[in-house]
Amino acid sequence: MLIVASIAMTSNLKAQLCPENIGFENGTFKNWKTYTGSITTSGINLIETTSPVSGRHTLQNNKAVIDEYGKFTIVPKNGGNYIVKLGNNGTGSQAEAISYLINIPSNRPEFTLTYQYAVVFEDPNHQVIEQPRFTAKVKDLETGLYIPCASFDYIATSTLPGFKKSQISSTVIYKEWTPVTINLSGYQGKQVLLEFITGDCTLGGHFGYAYVDVNNLCGDLIVGNTYCKSSEELNVSGPSGFQTYNWYNGDRTIKYGTGQAVKIKPTPPDGTKIILDLIPFTGFGCPSTLSATVMAVDYQLQLLPKNTVCKGTPVDLTSDDYVLNRNADFSYFAFEDKDLTMPITGMAKINTNKTYYVKATNYKGCESVSIIDMSIFDIANFVVKNPAQVCYTQTVDITQNDIYVGDLTDITKSYFADSLATKVLSNPNRINTSGRFYTKLSNSLGCVKILPIDVVVNKKPTLKITNPKSVCYPEKVDITAAANFAGSDSDLAYEFYSDSSLELKIPDPTKIEKTGTYYIKATNALGCIVTDKINVVVSDLPILVLKDPLPVCYPSTVDITDLTLYSGTTANVTYSYYTDINLSNKLLQPSQVAKTGIYYVKITNENGCFVSNKISVTINPLPVIVLNKPKPIFDYDYIDLTSPEVVKGSTGYLKIRYYLDDALTKQVPDATKVNKAGIYYISLESENGCTITASLELTILPAPKIIVPTAFTPQKSTNNLLYPFYTSIQKLNSFKVYNKWGILVYQTDSMLSTGWDGQFKSKMQPMETFSWFAEGLDTLGGKFQSKGKTILIL
């Protein structure tokens, strides 16, 4: 029978425990099997897994966590410490399951199992067979059939009361924690399989998951029918899950009340029969009638009324030392409060005078409570004062009575290195290391008090010395600088001395100007002292002697790395060269300085000390030479190379020379009268003796000429035409031939003409002398004329 119930009655069932870890209280899935698979309209297909699958079989014990859709706590307030979340909000037609094999005891004809569930479904409004679901089933393994009224499907479209719509998603419905009782009465000695299964929608697009908590207590269907004779009322309760509960006496003449639990007062007589009619919610269980017989148990728990122990003694208040009339049908539980809300698990450690409560109960519901007063016999209220701290050169004595506050009469002290007082301290009066030690105080009654004593033997202060970097004279060294003590304790105060006996204090340790070893005394805040030494190096400067290099003429360069320039300078130094007085810009090619200026030389010795000085470099400029080519002339004229026009535009020179060769070895004999074409060389010299030379090409042409042969033979192959020959003529204006009567027989103005063929008006002229006249322009643009006679030979 599957019934929804209140859990308030479980406090009466503590004598009837369920199978081990059925409520997951071990924090594991011990004794449970886990499965994963898929769901279709044909059913759920599951395969056992070797271990729980992350995200699908999830143990939870955080009572502060709430479900994201339903906003209810995922661990029920009146349930166990652990629950299982079965499934998740993923989709894909997933299915998950867990199962537990229950062996029902053969001596339990009445046996119930209560679980709680909460479900979260998407409701896609599919057909019922396609909806997300949660299934709880119990199978009788002898028949292989599921037990009627103990197995049920909770479907997304279920009409089971309690489903709500999520405020987070309009498609999600949920049901908060609801307890269910399964009636397994009559199955004593049999095996049944408890199964919980979740499934998404069969179409794969919507999820469903559930939370499950199984109670660790398995009781009867009607609880509370057995009572102790001293009780004035009977509190009975029925199983969960029914819509209506009606309570009657055996012949139904008296109706005790309605609801899952009722209070019957006064207590019915022993042997009275109680009847409970159960009417389920439609579709969620089977109607039934239960009965129980009222039984009185004459049992009153008797305890040892009081006891005295040493402080901190662990005692079992439910042992035979304290329970004087133990009954095998009862279970015993100890509590710290009269309301029985603070149970004691295991041994109770007695640290104060206090009253404790023990409850005896059987699984039928009878309870009896009694008290016991526990007192402690404590050694006097001792306090140990921690001894004063000492430095690493001293020891501490923890046996001195002045560190103990309290009456030491009848007290024996012993000293140990551990809190359990098992490691005897060999030198309690000469402890030279920091730590927690223990004194054990014992009295004649056997009571013991172990008190800790914290001893502080301050370690040697950490003084780390880093020698300061060497400096160059006249720089001074500050031996008080923090960098010299990097890694040292931060609370050290320093004093500085010039002698190892620490008698001669240094007047000003911030300005040490001499190489040597100095001494430091460091004292920490506790007064502990440590000493060490520090080495100072103040190196001498090197000596730099230099002379300026001789001037040179451009494009010659100056080598300022030439060691002859530094004769007298300290040996074994490193030279470097710069363009600025700040020595920040290195000279790239000090061996080939090509520019006049002031440069700087730095020498550095092996100690890193350096000096610098300037060095002057003079690169005298060359004269600026500009040569202007004279106009061409004919070889009957002269060119004057010394004319100022030839070097017009030249500057920076004092002397000028003229040469015939580029080696400047042959001077022009008379530079004022040059009438030979060719290349000449002119050299300019400045006042610093720097010279520059350039070449000048002179154009001197042969005198212009027009030459005509003195005879020609137009009818012979060897000389058949008459034409002029030219020298230094650029254009022919006219070439004319006249006969002896002065008649013009031929003329042309083309220098490319093939000449006169001896004919005039298509008739060959007779052999005689002809006169010719020629006029043209010479190559310099002047008019040139020439004339002569020629003989025509036939």
mmCIF file of N, CA and C in Angstrom, residues 180-274:
data_model
loop_
_atom_site.group_PDB
_atom_site.id
_atom_site.type_symbol
_atom_site.label_atom_id
_atom_site.label_comp_id
_atom_site.label_asym_id
_atom_site.label_seq_id
_atom_site.Cartn_x
_atom_site.Cartn_y
_atom_site.Cartn_z
ATOM 1 N N VAL A 180 6.044 9.052 1.718
ATOM 2 C CA VAL A 180 5.236 7.928 1.245
ATOM 3 C C VAL A 180 5.562 6.712 2.115
ATOM 4 N N THR A 181 4.524 6.006 2.584
ATOM 5 C CA THR A 181 4.729 4.790 3.366
ATOM 6 C C THR A 181 4.339 3.571 2.531
ATOM 7 N N ILE A 182 5.188 2.568 2.495
ATOM 8 C CA ILE A 182 4.937 1.322 1.765
ATOM 9 C C ILE A 182 4.632 0.224 2.789
ATOM 10 N N ASN A 183 3.509 -0.410 2.624
ATOM 11 C CA ASN A 183 3.098 -1.489 3.526
ATOM 12 C C ASN A 183 3.631 -2.815 2.996
ATOM 13 N N LEU A 184 4.609 -3.386 3.723
ATOM 14 C CA LEU A 184 5.181 -4.675 3.335
ATOM 15 C C LEU A 184 4.831 -5.745 4.369
ATOM 16 N N SER A 185 3.767 -5.515 5.102
ATOM 17 C CA SER A 185 3.335 -6.516 6.086
ATOM 18 C C SER A 185 2.943 -7.800 5.351
ATOM 19 N N GLY A 186 3.302 -8.910 5.954
ATOM 20 C CA GLY A 186 3.011 -10.205 5.337
ATOM 21 C C GLY A 186 4.116 -10.719 4.450
ATOM 22 N N TYR A 187 5.165 -9.923 4.263
ATOM 23 C CA TYR A 187 6.292 -10.351 3.422
ATOM 24 C C TYR A 187 7.494 -10.751 4.275
ATOM 25 N N GLN A 188 7.276 -11.079 5.559
ATOM 26 C CA GLN A 188 8.386 -11.450 6.404
ATOM 27 C C GLN A 188 9.124 -12.665 5.827
ATOM 28 N N GLY A 189 10.466 -12.604 5.930
ATOM 29 C CA GLY A 189 11.293 -13.691 5.425
ATOM 30 C C GLY A 189 11.483 -13.656 3.922
ATOM 31 N N LYS A 190 10.959 -12.641 3.222
ATOM 32 C CA LYS A 190 11.084 -12.577 1.765
ATOM 33 C C LYS A 190 12.048 -11.462 1.354
ATOM 34 N N GLN A 191 12.442 -11.522 0.054
ATOM 35 C CA GLN A 191 13.267 -10.476 -0.526
ATOM 36 C C GLN A 191 12.410 -9.616 -1.453
ATOM 37 N N VAL A 192 12.532 -8.317 -1.278
ATOM 38 C CA VAL A 192 11.852 -7.397 -2.192
ATOM 39 C C VAL A 192 12.891 -6.407 -2.713
ATOM 40 N N LEU A 193 12.609 -5.873 -3.912
ATOM 41 C CA LEU A 193 13.528 -4.934 -4.549
ATOM 42 C C LEU A 193 12.855 -3.563 -4.624
ATOM 43 N N LEU A 194 13.481 -2.575 -3.968
ATOM 44 C CA LEU A 194 12.985 -1.204 -3.986
ATOM 45 C C LEU A 194 13.655 -0.478 -5.149
ATOM 46 N N GLU A 195 12.844 0.131 -6.048
ATOM 47 C CA GLU A 195 13.383 0.799 -7.237
ATOM 48 C C GLU A 195 12.859 2.231 -7.314
ATOM 49 N N PHE A 196 13.748 3.153 -7.683
ATOM 50 C CA PHE A 196 13.367 4.521 -8.009
ATOM 51 C C PHE A 196 13.916 4.831 -9.401
ATOM 52 N N ILE A 197 13.035 5.350 -10.293
ATOM 53 C CA ILE A 197 13.420 5.554 -11.692
ATOM 54 C C ILE A 197 12.943 6.940 -12.130
ATOM 55 N N THR A 198 13.785 7.661 -12.870
ATOM 56 C CA THR A 198 13.385 8.929 -13.493
ATOM 57 C C THR A 198 13.567 8.824 -14.994
ATOM 58 N N GLY A 199 12.734 9.562 -15.728
ATOM 59 C CA GLY A 199 12.842 9.565 -17.182
ATOM 60 C C GLY A 199 12.438 10.903 -17.766
ATOM 61 N N ASP A 200 13.170 11.338 -18.806
ATOM 62 C CA ASP A 200 12.789 12.546 -19.552
ATOM 63 C C ASP A 200 11.591 12.218 -20.443
ATOM 64 N N CYS A 201 11.125 13.203 -21.204
ATOM 65 C CA CYS A 201 10.059 12.897 -22.160
ATOM 66 C C CYS A 201 10.624 12.001 -23.252
ATOM 67 N N THR A 202 9.779 11.144 -23.795
ATOM 68 C CA THR A 202 10.256 10.140 -24.764
ATOM 69 C C THR A 202 10.679 10.772 -26.067
ATOM 70 N N LEU A 203 10.241 12.013 -26.354
ATOM 71 C CA LEU A 203 10.604 12.658 -27.622
ATOM 72 C C LEU A 203 11.958 13.354 -27.534
ATOM 73 N N GLY A 204 12.536 13.414 -26.331
ATOM 74 C CA GLY A 204 13.912 13.875 -26.187
ATOM 75 C C GLY A 204 14.096 15.342 -25.917
ATOM 76 N N GLY A 205 13.037 16.148 -25.830
ATOM 77 C CA GLY A 205 13.217 17.581 -25.712
ATOM 78 C C GLY A 205 12.923 18.159 -24.350
ATOM 79 N N HIS A 206 12.489 17.340 -23.362
ATOM 80 C CA HIS A 206 12.088 17.883 -22.063
ATOM 81 C C HIS A 206 12.615 16.985 -20.947
ATOM 82 N N PHE A 207 12.932 17.600 -19.804
ATOM 83 C CA PHE A 207 13.599 16.862 -18.737
ATOM 84 C C PHE A 207 12.655 16.522 -17.605
ATOM 85 N N GLY A 208 13.138 15.622 -16.763
ATOM 86 C CA GLY A 208 12.469 15.293 -15.515
ATOM 87 C C GLY A 208 13.496 14.751 -14.541
ATOM 88 N N TYR A 209 13.459 15.201 -13.274
ATOM 89 C CA TYR A 209 14.359 14.646 -12.278
ATOM 90 C C TYR A 209 13.650 14.623 -10.936
ATOM 91 N N ALA A 210 14.236 13.877 -9.980
ATOM 92 C CA ALA A 210 13.592 13.696 -8.679
ATOM 93 C C ALA A 210 14.639 13.698 -7.582
ATOM 94 N N TYR A 211 14.196 14.038 -6.361
ATOM 95 C CA TYR A 211 14.999 13.903 -5.157
ATOM 96 C C TYR A 211 14.377 12.788 -4.320
ATOM 97 N N VAL A 212 15.202 11.936 -3.717
ATOM 98 C CA VAL A 212 14.705 10.791 -2.948
ATOM 99 C C VAL A 212 15.426 10.741 -1.605
ATOM 100 N N ASP A 213 14.655 10.523 -0.541
ATOM 101 C CA ASP A 213 15.217 10.318 0.795
ATOM 102 C C ASP A 213 14.447 9.169 1.436
ATOM 103 N N VAL A 214 15.139 8.108 1.813
ATOM 104 C CA VAL A 214 14.502 6.950 2.440
ATOM 105 C C VAL A 214 14.765 7.018 3.937
ATOM 106 N N ASN A 215 13.697 6.874 4.744
ATOM 107 C CA ASN A 215 13.866 6.916 6.198
ATOM 108 C C ASN A 215 14.629 5.687 6.664
ATOM 109 N N ASN A 216 15.413 5.872 7.720
ATOM 110 C CA ASN A 216 16.183 4.766 8.278
ATOM 111 C C ASN A 216 15.385 3.961 9.304
ATOM 112 N N LEU A 217 14.110 4.318 9.499
ATOM 113 C CA LEU A 217 13.279 3.632 10.490
ATOM 114 C C LEU A 217 12.123 2.940 9.801
ATOM 115 N N CYS A 218 11.916 1.695 10.126
ATOM 116 C CA CYS A 218 10.838 0.899 9.533
ATOM 117 C C CYS A 218 9.883 0.469 10.649
ATOM 118 N N GLY A 219 8.658 1.001 10.658
ATOM 119 C CA GLY A 219 7.741 0.731 11.771
ATOM 120 C C GLY A 219 6.500 -0.017 11.352
ATOM 121 N N ASP A 220 5.548 -0.051 12.283
ATOM 122 C CA ASP A 220 4.262 -0.675 12.015
ATOM 123 C C ASP A 220 3.357 0.325 11.306
ATOM 124 N N LEU A 221 2.238 -0.177 10.752
ATOM 125 C CA LEU A 221 1.305 0.704 10.058
ATOM 126 C C LEU A 221 0.610 1.635 11.034
ATOM 127 N N ILE A 222 0.208 1.112 12.167
ATOM 128 C CA ILE A 222 -0.343 1.961 13.235
ATOM 129 C C ILE A 222 0.694 2.012 14.343
ATOM 130 N N VAL A 223 1.078 3.195 14.669
ATOM 131 C CA VAL A 223 2.141 3.393 15.636
ATOM 132 C C VAL A 223 1.554 4.060 16.874
ATOM 133 N N GLY A 224 2.041 3.634 18.052
ATOM 134 C CA GLY A 224 1.625 4.260 19.297
ATOM 135 C C GLY A 224 0.577 3.475 20.044
ATOM 136 N N ASN A 225 0.191 2.289 19.561
ATOM 137 C CA ASN A 225 -0.855 1.508 20.238
ATOM 138 C C ASN A 225 -0.335 0.839 21.504
ATOM 139 N N THR A 226 1.001 0.749 21.615
ATOM 140 C CA THR A 226 1.575 0.215 22.856
ATOM 141 C C THR A 226 2.035 1.393 23.699
ATOM 142 N N TYR A 227 1.681 1.392 24.972
ATOM 143 C CA TYR A 227 2.024 2.528 25.807
ATOM 144 C C TYR A 227 2.483 2.030 27.165
ATOM 145 N N CYS A 228 3.172 2.883 27.831
ATOM 146 C CA CYS A 228 3.590 2.552 29.188
ATOM 147 C C CYS A 228 2.436 2.830 30.143
ATOM 148 N N LYS A 229 2.306 2.018 31.169
ATOM 149 C CA LYS A 229 1.159 2.108 32.073
ATOM 150 C C LYS A 229 1.047 3.470 32.751
ATOM 151 N N SER A 230 2.153 4.135 32.830
ATOM 152 C CA SER A 230 2.124 5.428 33.518
ATOM 153 C C SER A 230 1.557 6.533 32.637
ATOM 154 N N SER A 231 1.346 6.254 31.354
ATOM 155 C CA SER A 231 0.883 7.285 30.438
ATOM 156 C C SER A 231 -0.605 7.560 30.649
ATOM 157 N N GLU A 232 -1.034 8.841 30.529
ATOM 158 C CA GLU A 232 -2.430 9.221 30.703
ATOM 159 C C GLU A 232 -3.159 9.382 29.378
ATOM 160 N N GLU A 233 -2.431 9.289 28.263
ATOM 161 C CA GLU A 233 -3.071 9.421 26.959
ATOM 162 C C GLU A 233 -2.355 8.525 25.967
ATOM 163 N N LEU A 234 -3.049 8.251 24.860
ATOM 164 C CA LEU A 234 -2.506 7.378 23.819
ATOM 165 C C LEU A 234 -2.423 8.203 22.534
ATOM 166 N N ASN A 235 -1.228 8.321 21.975
ATOM 167 C CA ASN A 235 -1.006 9.050 20.719
ATOM 168 C C ASN A 235 -0.732 8.040 19.627
ATOM 169 N N VAL A 236 -1.686 7.897 18.707
ATOM 170 C CA VAL A 236 -1.543 6.928 17.625
ATOM 171 C C VAL A 236 -1.490 7.677 16.296
ATOM 172 N N SER A 237 -0.802 7.071 15.342
ATOM 173 C CA SER A 237 -0.723 7.664 13.999
ATOM 174 C C SER A 237 -0.735 6.551 12.979
ATOM 175 N N GLY A 238 -1.231 6.875 11.790
ATOM 176 C CA GLY A 238 -1.320 5.910 10.712
ATOM 177 C C GLY A 238 -0.313 6.185 9.610
ATOM 178 N N PRO A 239 -0.320 5.358 8.588
ATOM 179 C CA PRO A 239 0.611 5.523 7.476
ATOM 180 C C PRO A 239 0.231 6.739 6.630
ATOM 181 N N SER A 240 1.101 7.098 5.736
ATOM 182 C CA SER A 240 0.928 8.302 4.929
ATOM 183 C C SER A 240 0.192 8.024 3.633
ATOM 184 N N GLY A 241 -0.374 9.071 3.039
ATOM 185 C CA GLY A 241 -0.801 9.018 1.652
ATOM 186 C C GLY A 241 -2.281 8.953 1.412
ATOM 187 N N PHE A 242 -3.092 8.877 2.455
ATOM 188 C CA PHE A 242 -4.530 8.760 2.229
ATOM 189 C C PHE A 242 -5.207 10.113 2.345
ATOM 190 N N GLN A 243 -6.306 10.206 1.644
ATOM 191 C CA GLN A 243 -7.056 11.456 1.681
ATOM 192 C C GLN A 243 -7.834 11.591 2.982
ATOM 193 N N THR A 244 -8.322 10.454 3.504
ATOM 194 C CA THR A 244 -9.164 10.497 4.703
ATOM 195 C C THR A 244 -8.730 9.402 5.679
ATOM 196 N N TYR A 245 -8.679 9.784 6.968
ATOM 197 C CA TYR A 245 -8.371 8.848 8.057
ATOM 198 C C TYR A 245 -9.530 8.903 9.045
ATOM 199 N N ASN A 246 -10.120 7.741 9.382
ATOM 200 C CA ASN A 246 -11.206 7.664 10.372
ATOM 201 C C ASN A 246 -10.823 6.622 11.429
ATOM 202 N N TRP A 247 -10.789 7.064 12.714
ATOM 203 C CA TRP A 247 -10.365 6.194 13.816
ATOM 204 C C TRP A 247 -11.598 5.794 14.654
ATOM 205 N N TYR A 248 -11.690 4.474 14.949
ATOM 206 C CA TYR A 248 -12.835 3.936 15.731
ATOM 207 C C TYR A 248 -12.327 2.956 16.772
ATOM 208 N N ASN A 249 -13.261 2.682 17.716
ATOM 209 C CA ASN A 249 -12.986 1.551 18.606
ATOM 210 C C ASN A 249 -13.392 0.262 17.893
ATOM 211 N N GLY A 250 -13.236 -0.855 18.580
ATOM 212 C CA GLY A 250 -13.413 -2.144 17.919
ATOM 213 C C GLY A 250 -14.790 -2.365 17.324
ATOM 214 N N ASP A 251 -15.886 -1.884 17.948
ATOM 215 C CA ASP A 251 -17.235 -2.109 17.390
ATOM 216 C C ASP A 251 -17.777 -0.865 16.697
ATOM 217 N N ARG A 252 -16.879 0.125 16.460
ATOM 218 C CA ARG A 252 -17.214 1.355 15.736
ATOM 219 C C ARG A 252 -18.292 2.188 16.435
ATOM 220 N N THR A 253 -18.429 1.976 17.725
ATOM 221 C CA THR A 253 -19.411 2.783 18.457
ATOM 222 C C THR A 253 -18.813 4.117 18.888
ATOM 223 N N ILE A 254 -17.486 4.162 18.896
ATOM 224 C CA ILE A 254 -16.797 5.402 19.281
ATOM 225 C C ILE A 254 -15.860 5.790 18.142
ATOM 226 N N LYS A 255 -16.020 7.018 17.690
ATOM 227 C CA LYS A 255 -15.079 7.541 16.688
ATOM 228 C C LYS A 255 -14.079 8.428 17.413
ATOM 229 N N TYR A 256 -12.797 8.005 17.369
ATOM 230 C CA TYR A 256 -11.758 8.739 18.089
ATOM 231 C C TYR A 256 -11.372 10.050 17.386
ATOM 232 N N GLY A 257 -11.540 10.086 16.071
ATOM 233 C CA GLY A 257 -11.172 11.300 15.366
ATOM 234 C C GLY A 257 -10.755 11.010 13.926
ATOM 235 N N THR A 258 -10.319 12.049 13.229
ATOM 236 C CA THR A 258 -9.862 11.941 11.839
ATOM 237 C C THR A 258 -8.457 12.529 11.728
ATOM 238 N N GLY A 259 -7.822 12.219 10.638
ATOM 239 C CA GLY A 259 -6.457 12.705 10.416
ATOM 240 C C GLY A 259 -5.456 11.606 10.627
ATOM 241 N N GLN A 260 -4.251 11.850 10.148
ATOM 242 C CA GLN A 260 -3.224 10.810 10.218
ATOM 243 C C GLN A 260 -2.875 10.448 11.651
ATOM 244 N N ALA A 261 -2.905 11.415 12.571
ATOM 245 C CA ALA A 261 -2.578 11.144 13.968
ATOM 246 C C ALA A 261 -3.692 11.691 14.854
ATOM 247 N N VAL A 262 -4.029 10.917 15.888
ATOM 248 C CA VAL A 262 -5.034 11.374 16.845
ATOM 249 C C VAL A 262 -4.533 11.106 18.256
ATOM 250 N N LYS A 263 -5.083 11.864 19.194
ATOM 251 C CA LYS A 263 -4.758 11.687 20.602
ATOM 252 C C LYS A 263 -6.004 11.142 21.297
ATOM 253 N N ILE A 264 -5.839 10.000 21.973
ATOM 254 C CA ILE A 264 -6.957 9.364 22.677
ATOM 255 C C ILE A 264 -6.721 9.537 24.173
ATOM 256 N N LYS A 265 -7.649 10.221 24.813
ATOM 257 C CA LYS A 265 -7.508 10.496 26.246
ATOM 258 C C LYS A 265 -8.866 10.344 26.892
ATOM 259 N N PRO A 266 -9.002 9.615 27.975
ATOM 260 C CA PRO A 266 -7.923 8.889 28.668
ATOM 261 C C PRO A 266 -7.462 7.661 27.875
ATOM 262 N N THR A 267 -6.392 7.075 28.331
ATOM 263 C CA THR A 267 -5.833 5.907 27.660
ATOM 264 C C THR A 267 -6.853 4.763 27.693
ATOM 265 N N PRO A 268 -7.154 4.152 26.539
ATOM 266 C CA PRO A 268 -8.079 3.012 26.512
ATOM 267 C C PRO A 268 -7.530 1.850 27.338
ATOM 268 N N PRO A 269 -8.421 1.004 27.832
ATOM 269 C CA PRO A 269 -7.969 -0.136 28.627
ATOM 270 C C PRO A 269 -7.076 -1.070 27.804
ATOM 271 N N ASP A 270 -6.202 -1.752 28.513
ATOM 272 C CA ASP A 270 -5.316 -2.733 27.881
ATOM 273 C C ASP A 270 -6.152 -3.755 27.129
ATOM 274 N N GLY A 271 -5.839 -4.074 25.871
ATOM 275 C CA GLY A 271 -6.564 -5.038 25.059
ATOM 276 C C GLY A 271 -7.618 -4.415 24.169
ATOM 277 N N THR A 272 -7.824 -3.086 24.275
ATOM 278 C CA THR A 272 -8.815 -2.419 23.426
ATOM 279 C C THR A 272 -8.373 -2.481 21.974
ATOM 280 N N LYS A 273 -9.354 -2.766 21.059
ATOM 281 C CA LYS A 273 -9.049 -2.818 19.639
ATOM 282 C C LYS A 273 -9.308 -1.443 19.016
ATOM 283 N N ILE A 274 -8.378 -1.013 18.165
ATOM 284 C CA ILE A 274 -8.499 0.256 17.442
ATOM 285 C C ILE A 274 -8.605 -0.052 15.959
#
